[in-house]
PDB file of C-alpha atoms in Angstrom:
ATOM      1  CA  MET A  21      18.571 337.495  75.318  1.00  0.00           C
ATOM      2  CA  ALA A  22      19.925 336.245  78.653  1.00  0.00           C
ATOM      3  CA  TYR A  23      19.077 335.697  82.306  1.00  0.00           C
ATOM      4  CA  TYR A  24      21.152 337.525  84.844  1.00  0.00           C
ATOM      5  CA  PHE A  25      22.121 336.721  88.466  1.00  0.00           C
ATOM      6  CA  ALA A  26      23.629 338.837  91.260  1.00  0.00           C
ATOM      7  CA  SER A  27      24.006 338.496  95.055  1.00  0.00           C
ATOM      8  CA  ASP A  28      25.745 339.998  98.046  1.00  0.00           C
ATOM      9  CA  VAL A  29      25.702 343.629  96.950  1.00  0.00           C
ATOM     10  CA  HIS A  30      25.280 344.597 100.666  1.00  0.00           C
ATOM     11  CA  LEU A  31      23.807 348.018  99.940  1.00  0.00           C
ATOM     12  CA  GLY A  32      24.267 350.353 102.876  1.00  0.00           C
ATOM     13  CA  LEU A  33      27.432 348.706 104.187  1.00  0.00           C
ATOM     14  CA  ALA A  34      30.409 350.949 104.919  1.00  0.00           C
ATOM     15  CA  TYR A  35      33.502 348.701 104.862  1.00  0.00           C
ATOM     16  CA  ASN A  36      37.197 349.652 104.903  1.00  0.00           C
ATOM     17  CA  GLY A  37      36.380 353.210 103.821  1.00  0.00           C
ATOM     18  CA  ALA A  38      34.350 352.058 100.787  1.00  0.00           C
ATOM     19  CA  ASP A  39      31.551 354.455  99.739  1.00  0.00           C
ATOM     20  CA  PRO A  40      28.122 352.723 100.098  1.00  0.00           C
ATOM     21  CA  ARG A  41      26.570 355.305  97.704  1.00  0.00           C
ATOM     22  CA  GLY A  42      29.242 354.558  95.142  1.00  0.00           C
ATOM     23  CA  ARG A  43      28.456 350.850  95.354  1.00  0.00           C
ATOM     24  CA  GLU A  44      24.783 351.574  94.782  1.00  0.00           C
ATOM     25  CA  ARG A  45      25.502 353.722  91.772  1.00  0.00           C
ATOM     26  CA  ARG A  46      27.729 350.952  90.367  1.00  0.00           C
ATOM     27  CA  PHE A  47      24.971 348.362  90.863  1.00  0.00           C
ATOM     28  CA  VAL A  48      22.395 350.618  89.211  1.00  0.00           C
ATOM     29  CA  ALA A  49      24.750 351.197  86.325  1.00  0.00           C
ATOM     30  CA  TRP A  50      25.049 347.432  85.869  1.00  0.00           C
ATOM     31  CA  LEU A  51      21.248 347.185  85.886  1.00  0.00           C
ATOM     32  CA  ASP A  52      21.157 349.753  83.141  1.00  0.00           C
ATOM     33  CA  SER A  53      23.738 347.885  81.115  1.00  0.00           C
ATOM     34  CA  ILE A  54      21.866 344.595  81.095  1.00  0.00           C
ATOM     35  CA  ARG A  55      18.322 345.850  80.650  1.00  0.00           C
ATOM     36  CA  ALA A  56      18.307 345.697  76.854  1.00  0.00           C
ATOM     37  CA  ASP A  57      18.750 341.906  76.640  1.00  0.00           C
ATOM     38  CA  CYS A  58      17.544 340.839  80.115  1.00  0.00           C
ATOM     39  CA  GLU A  59      14.847 338.214  79.940  1.00  0.00           C
ATOM     40  CA  GLY A  60      14.801 337.757  83.787  1.00  0.00           C
ATOM     41  CA  LEU A  61      16.801 338.931  86.787  1.00  0.00           C
ATOM     42  CA  PHE A  62      17.554 336.804  89.804  1.00  0.00           C
ATOM     43  CA  LEU A  63      18.791 338.550  93.003  1.00  0.00           C
ATOM     44  CA  ALA A  64      20.179 335.718  95.181  1.00  0.00           C
ATOM     45  CA  GLY A  65      20.169 337.331  98.577  1.00  0.00           C
ATOM     46  CA  ASP A  66      22.013 339.952 100.657  1.00  0.00           C
ATOM     47  CA  ILE A  67      21.311 342.713  98.171  1.00  0.00           C
ATOM     48  CA  PHE A  68      20.835 344.891 101.242  1.00  0.00           C
ATOM     49  CA  ASP A  69      23.245 344.684 104.146  1.00  0.00           C
ATOM     50  CA  PHE A  70      20.262 345.032 106.537  1.00  0.00           C
ATOM     51  CA  TRP A  71      16.578 345.157 105.917  1.00  0.00           C
ATOM     52  CA  PHE A  72      13.839 345.179 108.533  1.00  0.00           C
ATOM     53  CA  GLU A  73      10.392 345.992 107.284  1.00  0.00           C
ATOM     54  CA  TYR A  74       7.557 347.084 109.538  1.00  0.00           C
ATOM     55  CA  GLU A  75       3.916 346.875 108.511  1.00  0.00           C
ATOM     56  CA  ARG A  76       3.794 350.498 107.529  1.00  0.00           C
ATOM     57  CA  VAL A  77       7.503 351.478 107.514  1.00  0.00           C
ATOM     58  CA  ALA A  78      10.261 350.489 105.063  1.00  0.00           C
ATOM     59  CA  PRO A  79      13.984 351.358 105.494  1.00  0.00           C
ATOM     60  CA  LYS A  80      15.247 354.759 104.368  1.00  0.00           C
ATOM     61  CA  GLY A  81      17.512 354.933 101.307  1.00  0.00           C
ATOM     62  CA  PHE A  82      18.179 352.702  98.320  1.00  0.00           C
ATOM     63  CA  VAL A  83      15.915 354.877  96.160  1.00  0.00           C
ATOM     64  CA  ARG A  84      18.067 354.487  93.044  1.00  0.00           C
ATOM     65  CA  THR A  85      18.107 350.691  93.337  1.00  0.00           C
ATOM     66  CA  LEU A  86      14.413 350.316  94.115  1.00  0.00           C
ATOM     67  CA  GLY A  87      13.448 352.694  91.373  1.00  0.00           C
ATOM     68  CA  LYS A  88      15.548 350.864  88.832  1.00  0.00           C
ATOM     69  CA  LEU A  89      14.126 347.446  89.839  1.00  0.00           C
ATOM     70  CA  ALA A  90      10.617 348.961  89.569  1.00  0.00           C
ATOM     71  CA  GLU A  91      11.463 349.994  86.026  1.00  0.00           C
ATOM     72  CA  PHE A  92      12.427 346.401  85.210  1.00  0.00           C
ATOM     73  CA  CYS A  93       9.136 345.064  86.581  1.00  0.00           C
ATOM     74  CA  ASP A  94       7.009 347.804  84.953  1.00  0.00           C
ATOM     75  CA  SER A  95       8.600 346.992  81.564  1.00  0.00           C
ATOM     76  CA  GLY A  96       7.699 343.308  81.885  1.00  0.00           C
ATOM     77  CA  ILE A  97      11.095 341.953  82.997  1.00  0.00           C
ATOM     78  CA  PRO A  98      10.542 339.469  85.849  1.00  0.00           C
ATOM     79  CA  VAL A  99      12.677 340.144  88.949  1.00  0.00           C
ATOM     80  CA  HIS A 100      13.048 337.387  91.529  1.00  0.00           C
ATOM     81  CA  PHE A 101      14.308 338.416  95.014  1.00  0.00           C
ATOM     82  CA  PHE A 102      15.678 335.634  97.230  1.00  0.00           C
ATOM     83  CA  VAL A 103      16.089 336.632 100.864  1.00  0.00           C
ATOM     84  CA  GLY A 104      19.589 336.269 102.312  1.00  0.00           C
ATOM     85  CA  ASN A 105      20.811 336.136 105.887  1.00  0.00           C
ATOM     86  CA  HIS A 106      21.156 339.934 105.925  1.00  0.00           C
ATOM     87  CA  ASP A 107      17.893 340.923 104.263  1.00  0.00           C
ATOM     88  CA  LEU A 108      15.534 338.122 105.373  1.00  0.00           C
ATOM     89  CA  TRP A 109      13.107 340.308 107.281  1.00  0.00           C
ATOM     90  CA  VAL A 110      11.142 341.481 104.262  1.00  0.00           C
ATOM     91  CA  GLY A 111       7.422 341.987 104.178  1.00  0.00           C
ATOM     92  CA  ASP A 112       5.164 342.721 101.263  1.00  0.00           C
ATOM     93  CA  TYR A 113       6.823 345.957 100.158  1.00  0.00           C
ATOM     94  CA  PHE A 114       8.932 344.474  97.395  1.00  0.00           C
ATOM     95  CA  GLU A 115       5.992 342.635  95.891  1.00  0.00           C
ATOM     96  CA  LYS A 116       3.314 345.262  96.276  1.00  0.00           C
ATOM     97  CA  GLU A 117       5.347 348.404  95.612  1.00  0.00           C
ATOM     98  CA  ILE A 118       8.167 347.266  93.277  1.00  0.00           C
ATOM     99  CA  GLY A 119       6.561 344.281  91.609  1.00  0.00           C
ATOM    100  CA  MET A 120       9.308 341.702  92.406  1.00  0.00           C
ATOM    101  CA  THR A 121       8.615 338.051  93.276  1.00  0.00           C
ATOM    102  CA  VAL A 122      10.021 337.326  96.688  1.00  0.00           C
ATOM    103  CA  HIS A 123      11.346 333.872  97.596  1.00  0.00           C
ATOM    104  CA  THR A 124      11.940 332.891 101.205  1.00  0.00           C
ATOM    105  CA  ALA A 125      13.127 329.404 100.195  1.00  0.00           C
ATOM    106  CA  PRO A 126      15.175 327.924  97.288  1.00  0.00           C
ATOM    107  CA  ALA A 127      13.348 327.584  93.987  1.00  0.00           C
ATOM    108  CA  THR A 128      13.891 325.793  90.659  1.00  0.00           C
ATOM    109  CA  PHE A 129      13.409 327.247  87.204  1.00  0.00           C
ATOM    110  CA  ASP A 130      13.512 325.985  83.644  1.00  0.00           C
ATOM    111  CA  LEU A 131      15.738 328.516  81.746  1.00  0.00           C
ATOM    112  CA  TYR A 132      16.537 327.876  78.110  1.00  0.00           C
ATOM    113  CA  GLY A 133      15.991 324.172  78.623  1.00  0.00           C
ATOM    114  CA  ARG A 134      18.251 324.098  81.721  1.00  0.00           C
ATOM    115  CA  THR A 135      16.945 323.213  85.177  1.00  0.00           C
ATOM    116  CA  VAL A 136      18.407 325.880  87.490  1.00  0.00           C
ATOM    117  CA  PHE A 137      18.240 325.684  91.298  1.00  0.00           C
ATOM    118  CA  ILE A 138      18.590 329.119  92.965  1.00  0.00           C
ATOM    119  CA  ALA A 139      19.094 330.008  96.611  1.00  0.00           C
ATOM    120  CA  HIS A 140      21.106 332.395  98.687  1.00  0.00           C
ATOM    121  CA  GLY A 141      23.168 329.583 100.100  1.00  0.00           C
ATOM    122  CA  ASP A 142      22.951 330.301 103.802  1.00  0.00           C
ATOM    123  CA  GLY A 143      21.979 327.132 105.608  1.00  0.00           C
ATOM    124  CA  LEU A 144      22.663 324.782 102.694  1.00  0.00           C
ATOM    125  CA  GLY A 145      24.859 321.878 103.886  1.00  0.00           C
ATOM    126  CA  LYS A 146      25.865 321.261 107.442  1.00  0.00           C
ATOM    127  CA  THR A 147      28.715 323.420 108.795  1.00  0.00           C
ATOM    128  CA  GLY A 148      29.090 321.914 112.268  1.00  0.00           C
ATOM    129  CA  ASP A 149      28.846 325.368 113.769  1.00  0.00           C
ATOM    130  CA  TRP A 150      26.013 324.989 116.282  1.00  0.00           C
ATOM    131  CA  LYS A 151      26.262 328.611 117.475  1.00  0.00           C
ATOM    132  CA  TYR A 152      25.639 329.892 113.955  1.00  0.00           C
ATOM    133  CA  ALA A 153      22.823 327.357 113.471  1.00  0.00           C
ATOM    134  CA  LEU A 154      21.171 328.579 116.658  1.00  0.00           C
ATOM    135  CA  LEU A 155      21.573 332.246 115.686  1.00  0.00           C
ATOM    136  CA  ARG A 156      20.126 331.527 112.257  1.00  0.00           C
ATOM    137  CA  ARG A 157      17.144 329.857 113.804  1.00  0.00           C
ATOM    138  CA  VAL A 158      16.578 332.891 116.038  1.00  0.00           C
ATOM    139  CA  PHE A 159      16.754 335.255 113.101  1.00  0.00           C
ATOM    140  CA  HIS A 160      14.227 333.140 111.163  1.00  0.00           C
ATOM    141  CA  SER A 161      11.748 333.163 114.062  1.00  0.00           C
ATOM    142  CA  ARG A 162       8.464 334.773 113.045  1.00  0.00           C
ATOM    143  CA  PHE A 163       7.555 335.298 116.682  1.00  0.00           C
ATOM    144  CA  LEU A 164      10.731 337.343 117.325  1.00  0.00           C
ATOM    145  CA  ARG A 165      10.159 339.380 114.219  1.00  0.00           C
ATOM    146  CA  ARG A 166       6.605 340.323 115.389  1.00  0.00           C
ATOM    147  CA  LEU A 167       7.991 341.010 118.848  1.00  0.00           C
ATOM    148  CA  PHE A 168      10.720 343.322 117.505  1.00  0.00           C
ATOM    149  CA  SER A 169       8.178 345.107 115.343  1.00  0.00           C
ATOM    150  CA  ALA A 170       5.868 345.688 118.266  1.00  0.00           C
ATOM    151  CA  VAL A 171       8.551 346.730 120.823  1.00  0.00           C
ATOM    152  CA  LEU A 172      11.387 348.407 119.002  1.00  0.00           C
ATOM    153  CA  HIS A 173      11.112 351.783 117.266  1.00  0.00           C
ATOM    154  CA  PRO A 174      12.320 351.625 113.594  1.00  0.00           C
ATOM    155  CA  ASN A 175      15.268 353.905 114.381  1.00  0.00           C
ATOM    156  CA  VAL A 176      16.437 351.614 117.123  1.00  0.00           C
ATOM    157  CA  MET A 177      16.032 348.479 115.041  1.00  0.00           C
ATOM    158  CA  MET A 178      17.923 349.900 112.047  1.00  0.00           C
ATOM    159  CA  ARG A 179      20.778 351.189 114.210  1.00  0.00           C
ATOM    160  CA  PHE A 180      21.047 347.782 115.908  1.00  0.00           C
ATOM    161  CA  GLY A 181      20.932 345.906 112.566  1.00  0.00           C
ATOM    162  CA  HIS A 182      23.608 348.023 110.919  1.00  0.00           C
ATOM    163  CA  TRP A 183      25.765 347.834 114.037  1.00  0.00           C
ATOM    164  CA  TRP A 184      25.439 344.065 114.127  1.00  0.00           C
ATOM    165  CA  SER A 185      26.350 343.640 110.484  1.00  0.00           C
ATOM    166  CA  SER A 186      29.290 345.957 110.664  1.00  0.00           C
ATOM    167  CA  HIS A 187      30.567 344.400 113.876  1.00  0.00           C
ATOM    168  CA  ASN A 188      30.279 340.931 112.425  1.00  0.00           C
ATOM    169  CA  ARG A 189      32.059 341.967 109.177  1.00  0.00           C
ATOM    170  CA  HIS A 190      34.988 343.678 110.859  1.00  0.00           C
ATOM    171  CA  GLY A 191      35.467 340.755 113.181  1.00  0.00           C
ATOM    172  CA  ARG A 192      36.336 338.473 110.291  1.00  0.00           C
ATOM    173  CA  LYS A 193      40.015 337.753 109.820  1.00  0.00           C
ATOM    174  CA  GLU A 194      39.755 336.567 106.243  1.00  0.00           C
ATOM    175  CA  GLY A 195      38.133 339.771 105.006  1.00  0.00           C
ATOM    176  CA  VAL A 196      35.198 340.073 102.600  1.00  0.00           C
ATOM    177  CA  SER A 197      35.503 336.755 100.768  1.00  0.00           C
ATOM    178  CA  HIS A 198      35.524 333.277 102.250  1.00  0.00           C
ATOM    179  CA  ARG A 199      38.121 330.784 101.205  1.00  0.00           C
ATOM    180  CA  PHE A 200      36.554 328.234  98.850  1.00  0.00           C
ATOM    181  CA  ARG A 201      36.995 324.729 100.263  1.00  0.00           C
ATOM    182  CA  GLY A 202      36.252 322.708  97.153  1.00  0.00           C
ATOM    183  CA  GLU A 203      34.403 319.525  97.909  1.00  0.00           C
ATOM    184  CA  GLU A 204      34.384 320.420 101.592  1.00  0.00           C
ATOM    185  CA  GLU A 205      32.307 323.562 100.977  1.00  0.00           C
ATOM    186  CA  PRO A 206      28.873 323.118 102.578  1.00  0.00           C
ATOM    187  CA  ILE A 207      27.112 324.342  99.445  1.00  0.00           C
ATOM    188  CA  VAL A 208      29.007 321.788  97.360  1.00  0.00           C
ATOM    189  CA  ARG A 209      28.188 319.016  99.786  1.00  0.00           C
ATOM    190  CA  PHE A 210      24.532 319.995  99.594  1.00  0.00           C
ATOM    191  CA  ALA A 211      24.732 320.109  95.786  1.00  0.00           C
ATOM    192  CA  ARG A 212      26.175 316.557  95.608  1.00  0.00           C
ATOM    193  CA  VAL A 213      23.175 315.223  97.554  1.00  0.00           C
ATOM    194  CA  TYR A 214      20.709 317.384  95.617  1.00  0.00           C
ATOM    195  CA  ILE A 215      21.734 316.322  92.150  1.00  0.00           C
ATOM    196  CA  ALA A 216      21.786 312.686  93.137  1.00  0.00           C
ATOM    197  CA  GLU A 217      18.084 313.136  93.767  1.00  0.00           C
ATOM    198  CA  HIS A 218      17.503 315.608  90.910  1.00  0.00           C
ATOM    199  CA  PRO A 219      19.946 314.587  88.132  1.00  0.00           C
ATOM    200  CA  GLU A 220      18.218 316.823  85.624  1.00  0.00           C
ATOM    201  CA  THR A 221      19.630 319.951  87.422  1.00  0.00           C
ATOM    202  CA  ALA A 222      22.198 321.752  85.326  1.00  0.00           C
ATOM    203  CA  TYR A 223      23.141 324.551  87.729  1.00  0.00           C
ATOM    204  CA  LEU A 224      22.864 325.337  91.379  1.00  0.00           C
ATOM    205  CA  VAL A 225      23.261 329.102  91.677  1.00  0.00           C
ATOM    206  CA  CYS A 226      24.035 330.592  95.100  1.00  0.00           C
ATOM    207  CA  GLY A 227      25.728 333.507  96.824  1.00  0.00           C
ATOM    208  CA  HIS A 228      26.617 333.898 100.477  1.00  0.00           C
ATOM    209  CA  THR A 229      30.300 332.938 100.544  1.00  0.00           C
ATOM    210  CA  HIS A 230      31.402 335.978  98.455  1.00  0.00           C
ATOM    211  CA  THR A 231      33.816 333.775  96.459  1.00  0.00           C
ATOM    212  CA  PRO A 232      32.945 333.743  92.742  1.00  0.00           C
ATOM    213  CA  ILE A 233      33.533 330.297  91.329  1.00  0.00           C
ATOM    214  CA  LEU A 234      32.005 327.835  88.883  1.00  0.00           C
ATOM    215  CA  HIS A 235      32.592 324.410  90.341  1.00  0.00           C
ATOM    216  CA  ARG A 236      31.803 321.421  88.145  1.00  0.00           C
ATOM    217  CA  LEU A 237      30.006 318.508  89.804  1.00  0.00           C
ATOM    218  CA  SER A 238      29.604 316.289  86.720  1.00  0.00           C
ATOM    219  CA  ASP A 239      29.477 316.449  82.982  1.00  0.00           C
ATOM    220  CA  ARG A 240      26.015 317.989  83.199  1.00  0.00           C
ATOM    221  CA  SER A 241      25.860 319.798  86.558  1.00  0.00           C
ATOM    222  CA  SER A 242      27.786 322.687  88.176  1.00  0.00           C
ATOM    223  CA  VAL A 243      27.609 324.922  91.253  1.00  0.00           C
ATOM    224  CA  ALA A 244      27.844 328.661  90.506  1.00  0.00           C
ATOM    225  CA  ILE A 245      28.735 330.937  93.476  1.00  0.00           C
ATOM    226  CA  LEU A 246      28.159 334.488  92.361  1.00  0.00           C
ATOM    227  CA  GLY A 247      30.629 336.484  94.438  1.00  0.00           C
ATOM    228  CA  GLU A 248      30.145 339.957  96.023  1.00  0.00           C
ATOM    229  CA  TRP A 249      29.965 343.643  95.090  1.00  0.00           C
ATOM    230  CA  ILE A 250      31.844 345.164  98.019  1.00  0.00           C
ATOM    231  CA  GLU A 251      35.269 344.946  96.558  1.00  0.00           C
ATOM    232  CA  ARG A 252      34.942 342.840  93.246  1.00  0.00           C
ATOM    233  CA  PRO A 253      31.564 342.979  91.547  1.00  0.00           C
ATOM    234  CA  VAL A 254      30.790 339.657  89.828  1.00  0.00           C
ATOM    235  CA  TYR A 255      27.517 338.563  88.270  1.00  0.00           C
ATOM    236  CA  GLY A 256      26.176 335.558  86.434  1.00  0.00           C
ATOM    237  CA  ARG A 257      24.807 335.413  82.886  1.00  0.00           C
ATOM    238  CA  LEU A 258      22.962 332.489  81.347  1.00  0.00           C
ATOM    239  CA  GLY A 259      22.832 332.846  77.586  1.00  0.00           C
ATOM    240  CA  ALA A 260      20.299 331.414  75.151  1.00  0.00           C
ATOM    241  CA  ASP A 261      22.844 328.619  74.477  1.00  0.00           C
ATOM    242  CA  GLY A 262      22.304 327.367  78.067  1.00  0.00           C
ATOM    243  CA  VAL A 263      25.867 328.227  79.191  1.00  0.00           C
ATOM    244  CA  LEU A 264      26.276 330.045  82.514  1.00  0.00           C
ATOM    245  CA  GLU A 265      29.283 332.251  82.982  1.00  0.00           C
ATOM    246  CA  LEU A 266      30.517 334.445  85.788  1.00  0.00           C
ATOM    247  CA  ILE A 267      31.642 337.910  84.688  1.00  0.00           C
ATOM    248  CA  GLU A 268      33.432 340.627  86.586  1.00  0.00           C
ATOM    249  CA  TYR A 269      31.722 344.002  86.129  1.00  0.00           C
ATOM    250  CA  ARG A 270      34.129 346.806  85.365  1.00  0.00           C
TER     251      ARG A 270
END
């Protein structure tokens, strides 16, 4: 048996001619491949490239993914969904309809005797980018979410969301993945402070930067950044021996 981790699938994103439907089929095929020995599944944010849920309306599409995740939940496999910066505007659809547990903040789990901290990674550690910090605060505003829901038609909101995501993605010079900055990486700086206060933590599992790497902090603690599924699908697997590894899905 094992616990599995994935993030940054960005379902719905069309990037550099890539087929969004093909990415979804690949992700669903991976879910099928792990189901037999999956003791728990952790989705660490940005599974969807954009998600905005109204009280009575959920986004169109993703039926293969949502159906497969519902199968996991119905068969007794717990699925934990952590909101990312692209799919943070979730309501109660995932919990009521699919059966997933939704986390809007980092959470800690005891897995095979290992303390594992899980978060998307956005906002962990100071970046010094005040414009991004301000934008992040705006996106996390409950007032603005209620305002958008009341004023904007779902078609308008979804078109804007996908335009914003695509515009932001194509404006990046470094491409899909961020360059890992070692000890200067905000997530690593956060992890250093966190394990000083919680030395029992074995792994801090995050996504967000799209750069798969297992960075050792000490003899007993490591940061695992899961990577992305747009160009190079990488997932995490924590075996019963308590060892976490990052695996490229082919």
